C-alpha positions as protocol buffer text, in pm:
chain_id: "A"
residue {
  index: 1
  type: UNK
  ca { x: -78 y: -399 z: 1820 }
}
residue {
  index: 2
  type: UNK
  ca { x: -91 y: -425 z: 1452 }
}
residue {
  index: 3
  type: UNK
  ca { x: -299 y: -111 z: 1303 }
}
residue {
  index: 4
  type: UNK
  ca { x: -261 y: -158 z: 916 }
}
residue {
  index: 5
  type: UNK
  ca { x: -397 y: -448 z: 670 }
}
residue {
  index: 6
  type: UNK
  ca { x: -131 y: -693 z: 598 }
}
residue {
  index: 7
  type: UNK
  ca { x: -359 y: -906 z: 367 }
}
residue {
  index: 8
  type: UNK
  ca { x: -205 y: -807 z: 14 }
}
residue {
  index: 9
  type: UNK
  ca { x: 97 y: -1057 z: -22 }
}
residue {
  index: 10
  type: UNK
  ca { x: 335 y: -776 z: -61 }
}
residue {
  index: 11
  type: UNK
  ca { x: 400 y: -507 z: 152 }
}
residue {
  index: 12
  type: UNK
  ca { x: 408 y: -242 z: -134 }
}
residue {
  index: 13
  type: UNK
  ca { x: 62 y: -333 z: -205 }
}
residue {
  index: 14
  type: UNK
  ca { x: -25 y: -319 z: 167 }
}
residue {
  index: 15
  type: UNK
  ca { x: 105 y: 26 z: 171 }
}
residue {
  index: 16
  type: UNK
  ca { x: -159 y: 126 z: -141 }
}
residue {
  index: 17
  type: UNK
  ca { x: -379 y: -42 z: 104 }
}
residue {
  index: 18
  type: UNK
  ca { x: -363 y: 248 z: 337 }
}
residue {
  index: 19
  type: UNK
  ca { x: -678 y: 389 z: 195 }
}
residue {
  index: 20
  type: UNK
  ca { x: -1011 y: 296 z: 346 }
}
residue {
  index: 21
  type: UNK
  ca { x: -1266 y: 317 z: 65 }
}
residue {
  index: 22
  type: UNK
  ca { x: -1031 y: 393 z: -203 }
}
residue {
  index: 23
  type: UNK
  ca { x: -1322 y: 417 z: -497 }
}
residue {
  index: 24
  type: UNK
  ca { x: -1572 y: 527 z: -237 }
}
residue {
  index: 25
  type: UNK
  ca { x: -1569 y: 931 z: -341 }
}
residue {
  index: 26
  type: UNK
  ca { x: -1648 y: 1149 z: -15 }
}
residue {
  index: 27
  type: UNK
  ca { x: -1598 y: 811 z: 176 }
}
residue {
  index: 28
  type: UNK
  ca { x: -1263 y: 768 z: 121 }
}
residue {
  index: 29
  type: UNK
  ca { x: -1017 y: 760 z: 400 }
}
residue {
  index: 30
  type: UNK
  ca { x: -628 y: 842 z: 457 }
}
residue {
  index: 31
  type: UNK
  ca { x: -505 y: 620 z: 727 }
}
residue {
  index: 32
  type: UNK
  ca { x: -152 y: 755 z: 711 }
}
residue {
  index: 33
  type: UNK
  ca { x: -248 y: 1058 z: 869 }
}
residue {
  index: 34
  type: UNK
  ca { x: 72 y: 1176 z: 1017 }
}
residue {
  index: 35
  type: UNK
  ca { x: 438 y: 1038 z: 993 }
}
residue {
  index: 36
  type: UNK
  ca { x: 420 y: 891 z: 1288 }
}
residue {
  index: 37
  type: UNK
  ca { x: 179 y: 689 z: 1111 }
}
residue {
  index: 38
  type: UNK
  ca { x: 436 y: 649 z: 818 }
}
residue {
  index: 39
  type: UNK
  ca { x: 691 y: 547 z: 1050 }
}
residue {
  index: 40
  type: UNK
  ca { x: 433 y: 289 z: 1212 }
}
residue {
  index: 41
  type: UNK
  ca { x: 323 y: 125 z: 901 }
}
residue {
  index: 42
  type: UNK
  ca { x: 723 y: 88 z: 755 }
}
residue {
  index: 43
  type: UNK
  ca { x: 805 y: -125 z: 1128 }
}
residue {
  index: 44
  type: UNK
  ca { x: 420 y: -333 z: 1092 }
}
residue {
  index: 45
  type: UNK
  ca { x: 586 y: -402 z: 696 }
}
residue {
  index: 46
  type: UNK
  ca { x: 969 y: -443 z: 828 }
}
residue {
  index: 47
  type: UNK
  ca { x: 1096 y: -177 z: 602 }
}
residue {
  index: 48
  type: UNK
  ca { x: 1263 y: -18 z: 926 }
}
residue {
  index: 49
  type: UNK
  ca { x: 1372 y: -87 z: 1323 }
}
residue {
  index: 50
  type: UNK
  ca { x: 1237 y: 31 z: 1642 }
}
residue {
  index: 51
  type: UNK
  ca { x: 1557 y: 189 z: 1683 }
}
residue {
  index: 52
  type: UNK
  ca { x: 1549 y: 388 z: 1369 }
}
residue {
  index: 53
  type: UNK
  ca { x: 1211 y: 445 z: 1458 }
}
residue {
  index: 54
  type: UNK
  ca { x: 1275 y: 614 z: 1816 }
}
residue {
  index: 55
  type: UNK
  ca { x: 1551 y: 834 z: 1588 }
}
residue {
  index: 56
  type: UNK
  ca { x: 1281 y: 920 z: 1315 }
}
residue {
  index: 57
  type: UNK
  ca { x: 1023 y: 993 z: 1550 }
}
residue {
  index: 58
  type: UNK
  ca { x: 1270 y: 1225 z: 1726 }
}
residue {
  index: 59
  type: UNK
  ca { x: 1385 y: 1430 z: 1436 }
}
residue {
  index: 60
  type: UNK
  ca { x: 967 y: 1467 z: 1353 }
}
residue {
  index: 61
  type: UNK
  ca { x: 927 y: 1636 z: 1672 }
}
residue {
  index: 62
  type: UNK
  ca { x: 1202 y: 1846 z: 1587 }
}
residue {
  index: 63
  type: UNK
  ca { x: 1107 y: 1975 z: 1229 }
}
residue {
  index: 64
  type: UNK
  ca { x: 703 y: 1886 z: 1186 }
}
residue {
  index: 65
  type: UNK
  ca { x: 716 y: 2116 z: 855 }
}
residue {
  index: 66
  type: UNK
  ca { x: 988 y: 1860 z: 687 }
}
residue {
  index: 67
  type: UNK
  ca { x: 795 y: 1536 z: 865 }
}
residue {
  index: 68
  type: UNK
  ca { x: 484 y: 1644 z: 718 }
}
residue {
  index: 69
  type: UNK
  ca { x: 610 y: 1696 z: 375 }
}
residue {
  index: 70
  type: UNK
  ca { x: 778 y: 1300 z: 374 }
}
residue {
  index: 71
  type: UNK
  ca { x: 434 y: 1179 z: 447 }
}
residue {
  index: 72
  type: UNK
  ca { x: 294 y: 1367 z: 165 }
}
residue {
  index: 73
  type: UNK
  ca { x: 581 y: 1250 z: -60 }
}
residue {
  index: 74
  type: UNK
  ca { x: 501 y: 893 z: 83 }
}
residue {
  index: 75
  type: UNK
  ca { x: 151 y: 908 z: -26 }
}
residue {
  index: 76
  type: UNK
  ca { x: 251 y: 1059 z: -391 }
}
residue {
  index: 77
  type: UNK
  ca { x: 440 y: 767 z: -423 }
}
residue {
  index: 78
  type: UNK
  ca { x: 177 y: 509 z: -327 }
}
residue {
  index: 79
  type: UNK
  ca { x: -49 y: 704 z: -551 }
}
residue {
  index: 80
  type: UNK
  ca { x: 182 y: 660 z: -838 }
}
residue {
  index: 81
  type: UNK
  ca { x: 255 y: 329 z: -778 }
}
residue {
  index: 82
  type: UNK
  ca { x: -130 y: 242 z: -779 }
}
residue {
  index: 83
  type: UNK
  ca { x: -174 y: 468 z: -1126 }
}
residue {
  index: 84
  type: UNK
  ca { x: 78 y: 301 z: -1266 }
}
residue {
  index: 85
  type: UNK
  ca { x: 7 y: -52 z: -1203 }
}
residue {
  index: 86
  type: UNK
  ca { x: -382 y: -60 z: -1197 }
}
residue {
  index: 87
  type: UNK
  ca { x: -472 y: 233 z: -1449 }
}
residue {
  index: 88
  type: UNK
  ca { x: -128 y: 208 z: -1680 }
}
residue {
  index: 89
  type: UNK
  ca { x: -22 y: 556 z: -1617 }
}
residue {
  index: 90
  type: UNK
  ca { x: 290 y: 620 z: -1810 }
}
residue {
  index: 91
  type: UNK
  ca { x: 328 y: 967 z: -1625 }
}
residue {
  index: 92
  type: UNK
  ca { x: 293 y: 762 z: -1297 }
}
residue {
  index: 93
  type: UNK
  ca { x: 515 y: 499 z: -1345 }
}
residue {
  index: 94
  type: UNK
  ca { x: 781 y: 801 z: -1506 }
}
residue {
  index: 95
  type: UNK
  ca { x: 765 y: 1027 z: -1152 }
}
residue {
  index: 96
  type: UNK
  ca { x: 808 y: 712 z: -972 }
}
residue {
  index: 97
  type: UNK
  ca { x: 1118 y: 651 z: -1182 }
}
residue {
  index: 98
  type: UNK
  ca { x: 1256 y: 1003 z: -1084 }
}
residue {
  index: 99
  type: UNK
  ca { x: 1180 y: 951 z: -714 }
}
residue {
  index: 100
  type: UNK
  ca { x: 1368 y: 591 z: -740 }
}
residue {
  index: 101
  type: UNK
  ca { x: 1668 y: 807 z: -847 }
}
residue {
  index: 102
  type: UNK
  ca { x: 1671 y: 1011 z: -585 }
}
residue {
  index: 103
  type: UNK
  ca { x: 1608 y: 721 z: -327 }
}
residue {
  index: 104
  type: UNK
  ca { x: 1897 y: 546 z: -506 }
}
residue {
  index: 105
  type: UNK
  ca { x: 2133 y: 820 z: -521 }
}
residue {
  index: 106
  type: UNK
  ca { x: 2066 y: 826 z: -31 }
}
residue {
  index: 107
  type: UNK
  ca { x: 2224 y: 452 z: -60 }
}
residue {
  index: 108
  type: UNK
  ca { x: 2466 y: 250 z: -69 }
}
residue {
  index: 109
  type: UNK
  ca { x: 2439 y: -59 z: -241 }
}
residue {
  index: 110
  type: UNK
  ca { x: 2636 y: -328 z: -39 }
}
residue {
  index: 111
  type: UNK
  ca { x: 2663 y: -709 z: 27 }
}
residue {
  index: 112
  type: UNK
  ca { x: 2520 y: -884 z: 359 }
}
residue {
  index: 113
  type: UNK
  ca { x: 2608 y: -1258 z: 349 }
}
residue {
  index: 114
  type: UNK
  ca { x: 2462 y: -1400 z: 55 }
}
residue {
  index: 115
  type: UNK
  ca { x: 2227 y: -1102 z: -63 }
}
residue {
  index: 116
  type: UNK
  ca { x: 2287 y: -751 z: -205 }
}
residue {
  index: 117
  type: UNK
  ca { x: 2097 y: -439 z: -66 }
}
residue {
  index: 118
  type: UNK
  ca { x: 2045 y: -115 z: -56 }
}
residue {
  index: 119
  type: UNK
  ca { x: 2219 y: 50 z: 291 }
}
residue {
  index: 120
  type: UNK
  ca { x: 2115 y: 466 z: 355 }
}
residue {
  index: 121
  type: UNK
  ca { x: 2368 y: 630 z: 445 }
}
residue {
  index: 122
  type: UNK
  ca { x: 2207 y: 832 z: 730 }
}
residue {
  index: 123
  type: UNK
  ca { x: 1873 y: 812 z: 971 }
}
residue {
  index: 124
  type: UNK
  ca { x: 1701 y: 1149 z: 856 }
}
residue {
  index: 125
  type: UNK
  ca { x: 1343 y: 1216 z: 717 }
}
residue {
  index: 126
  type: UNK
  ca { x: 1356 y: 1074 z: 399 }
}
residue {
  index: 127
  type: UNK
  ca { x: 1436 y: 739 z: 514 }
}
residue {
  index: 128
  type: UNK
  ca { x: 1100 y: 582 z: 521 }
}
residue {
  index: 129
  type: UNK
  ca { x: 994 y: 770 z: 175 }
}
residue {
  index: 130
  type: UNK
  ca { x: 1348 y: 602 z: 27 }
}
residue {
  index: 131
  type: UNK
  ca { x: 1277 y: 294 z: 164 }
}
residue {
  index: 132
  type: UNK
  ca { x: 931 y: 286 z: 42 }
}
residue {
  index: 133
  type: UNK
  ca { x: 1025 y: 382 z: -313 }
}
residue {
  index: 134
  type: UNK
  ca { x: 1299 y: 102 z: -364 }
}
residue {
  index: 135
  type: UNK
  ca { x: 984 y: -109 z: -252 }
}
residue {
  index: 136
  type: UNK
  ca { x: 742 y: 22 z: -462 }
}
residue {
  index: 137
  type: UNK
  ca { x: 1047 y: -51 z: -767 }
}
residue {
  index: 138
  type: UNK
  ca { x: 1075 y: -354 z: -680 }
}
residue {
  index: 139
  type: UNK
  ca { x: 701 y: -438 z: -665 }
}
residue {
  index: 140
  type: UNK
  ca { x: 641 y: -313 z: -1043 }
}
residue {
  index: 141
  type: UNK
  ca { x: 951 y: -610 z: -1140 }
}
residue {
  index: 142
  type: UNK
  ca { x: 731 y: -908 z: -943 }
}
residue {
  index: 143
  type: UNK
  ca { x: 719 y: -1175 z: -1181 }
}
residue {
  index: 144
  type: UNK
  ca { x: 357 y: -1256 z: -1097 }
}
residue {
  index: 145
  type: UNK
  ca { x: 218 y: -920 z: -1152 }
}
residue {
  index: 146
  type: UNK
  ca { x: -29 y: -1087 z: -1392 }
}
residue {
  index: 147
  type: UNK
  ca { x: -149 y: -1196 z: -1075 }
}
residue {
  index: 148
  type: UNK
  ca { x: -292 y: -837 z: -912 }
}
residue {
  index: 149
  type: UNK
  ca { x: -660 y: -771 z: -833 }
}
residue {
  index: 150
  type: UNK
  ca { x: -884 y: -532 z: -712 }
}
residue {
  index: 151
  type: UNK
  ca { x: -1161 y: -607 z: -438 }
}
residue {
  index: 152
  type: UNK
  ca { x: -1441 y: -613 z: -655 }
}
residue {
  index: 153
  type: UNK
  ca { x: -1678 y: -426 z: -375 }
}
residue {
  index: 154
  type: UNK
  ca { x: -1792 y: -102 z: -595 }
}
residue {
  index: 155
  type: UNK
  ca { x: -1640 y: 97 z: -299 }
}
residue {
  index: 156
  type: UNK
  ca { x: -1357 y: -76 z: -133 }
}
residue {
  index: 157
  type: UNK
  ca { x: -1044 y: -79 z: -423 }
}
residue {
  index: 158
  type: UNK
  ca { x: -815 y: -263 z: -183 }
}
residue {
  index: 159
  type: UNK
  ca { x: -570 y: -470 z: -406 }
}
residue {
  index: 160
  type: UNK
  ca { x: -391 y: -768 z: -336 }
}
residue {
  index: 161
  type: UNK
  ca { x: -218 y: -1043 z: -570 }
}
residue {
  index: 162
  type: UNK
  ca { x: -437 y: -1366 z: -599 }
}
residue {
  index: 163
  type: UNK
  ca { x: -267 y: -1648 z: -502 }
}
residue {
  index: 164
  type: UNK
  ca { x: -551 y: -1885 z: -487 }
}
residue {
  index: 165
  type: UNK
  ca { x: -527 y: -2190 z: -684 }
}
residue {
  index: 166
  type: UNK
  ca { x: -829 y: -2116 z: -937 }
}
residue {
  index: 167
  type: UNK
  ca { x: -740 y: -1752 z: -933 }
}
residue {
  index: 168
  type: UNK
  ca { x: -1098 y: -1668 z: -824 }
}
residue {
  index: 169
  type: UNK
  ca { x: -1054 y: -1463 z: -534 }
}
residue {
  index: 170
  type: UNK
  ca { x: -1342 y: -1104 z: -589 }
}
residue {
  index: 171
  type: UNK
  ca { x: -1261 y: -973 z: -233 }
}
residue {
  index: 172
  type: UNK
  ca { x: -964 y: -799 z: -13 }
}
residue {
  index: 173
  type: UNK
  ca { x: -1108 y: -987 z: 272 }
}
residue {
  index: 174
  type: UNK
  ca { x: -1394 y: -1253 z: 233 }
}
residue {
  index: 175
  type: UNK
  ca { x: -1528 y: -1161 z: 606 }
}
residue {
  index: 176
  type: UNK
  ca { x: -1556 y: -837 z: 528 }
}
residue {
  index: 177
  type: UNK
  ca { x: -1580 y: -745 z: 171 }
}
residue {
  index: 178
  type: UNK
  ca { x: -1716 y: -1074 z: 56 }
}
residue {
  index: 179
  type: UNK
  ca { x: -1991 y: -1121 z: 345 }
}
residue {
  index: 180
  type: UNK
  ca { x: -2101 y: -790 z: 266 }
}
residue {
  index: 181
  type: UNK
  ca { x: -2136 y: -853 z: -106 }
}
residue {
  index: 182
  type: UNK
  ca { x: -2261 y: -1168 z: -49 }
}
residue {
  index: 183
  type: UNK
  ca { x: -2532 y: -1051 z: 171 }
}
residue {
  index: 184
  type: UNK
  ca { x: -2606 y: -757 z: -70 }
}
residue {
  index: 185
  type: UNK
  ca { x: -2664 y: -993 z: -321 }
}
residue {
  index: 186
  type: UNK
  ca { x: -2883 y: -1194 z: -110 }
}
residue {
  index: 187
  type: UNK
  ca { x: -3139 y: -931 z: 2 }
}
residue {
  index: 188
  type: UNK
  ca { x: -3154 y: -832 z: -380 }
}
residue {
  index: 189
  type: UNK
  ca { x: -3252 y: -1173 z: -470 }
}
residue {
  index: 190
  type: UNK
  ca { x: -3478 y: -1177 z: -206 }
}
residue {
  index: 191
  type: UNK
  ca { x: -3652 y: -806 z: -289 }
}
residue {
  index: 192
  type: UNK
  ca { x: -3679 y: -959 z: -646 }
}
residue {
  index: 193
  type: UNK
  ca { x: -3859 y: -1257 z: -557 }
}
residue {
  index: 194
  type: UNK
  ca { x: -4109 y: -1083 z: -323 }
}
residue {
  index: 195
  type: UNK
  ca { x: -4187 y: -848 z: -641 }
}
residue {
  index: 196
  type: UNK
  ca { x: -4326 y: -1091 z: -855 }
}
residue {
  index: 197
  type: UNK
  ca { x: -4663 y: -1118 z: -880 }
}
């Protein structure tokens, strides 16, 4: 069963999708709630196996002090990603430099047939937080980056890259952002008209 929005056309901007109601103050929801939901979302987004996820879930279980402090260092790093790319945070984009380092500095970089990669040397903890990280990196060098939007529902602030052809696209999702909007919208008109005298 697939739990997390995959509707962003990159995974790294899926992952700053993990916030329900992202510019909706008191509204606002954290869906990665645990690692376990970490380690959920990075297999949904292919960043990791079931197998490494059995071994990351078991080392969790075994130290929930050091689990719980990846999954806030996963969520610092979607926040800085977001700062940096949709409010042009210098400090953002200069602490997600530092943690790139440090994700670096876990790897190996390595060949695999035709491509070049990034290998960890070791299943701990910090896996899914490195592995996010060179993501998020990688994300901020997209060539069509002039390309990113925000849902333009006043609460929602899911982001996704607008492919469409006309590069029109207001919502995250048009069945749910965009019929609400578009019903909003409606009932004002409607309330207007029945106020004229």
């Amino acid at each position: 069963m697939v739990r997390f929005g995959h509707i962003a056309g990159d995974p790294m901007l899926d992952l700053v999708n993990t916030v329900d109601w992202r510019l909706g103050g008191y509204e606002r929801t954290e869906n990665l709630k645990s690692f376990s939901d970490v380690v959920d979302w990075c297999v949904e987004s292919g960043l990791i196996s079931e197998a490494e996820a059995m071994a990351l879930r078991d080392l969790a279980s075994r130290d929930d002090a050091q689990a719980e402090r990846e999954r806030q260092q996963v969520i610092a790093a979607r926040e800085r990603v977001y700062a940096a790319l949709f409010e042009d945070d210098p400090e953002a984009a200069a602490d997600l430099a530092d943690m790139y380092r440090a994700a670096i500095a876990a790897a190996d970089l390595v060949r695999t047939g035709d491509r070049w990669q990034w290998r960890d040397r070791e299943i701990d903890l910090h896996l899914p937080r490195n592995r996010i990280v060179r993501g998020l990196v990688a994300l901020t060098q997209r060539d069509d980056l002039d390309r990113l939007h925000q849902c333009e529902d006043a609460r929602c602030g899911w982001v996704y890259l607008d492919t469409s052809p006309r590069r029109n696209r207001r919502w995250c999702n048009t069945k749910d952002c965009g019929d609400r909007n578009r019903a909003r919208a409606y009932y004002a008109r409607q309330k207007e008209k029945a106020q004229r005298p």
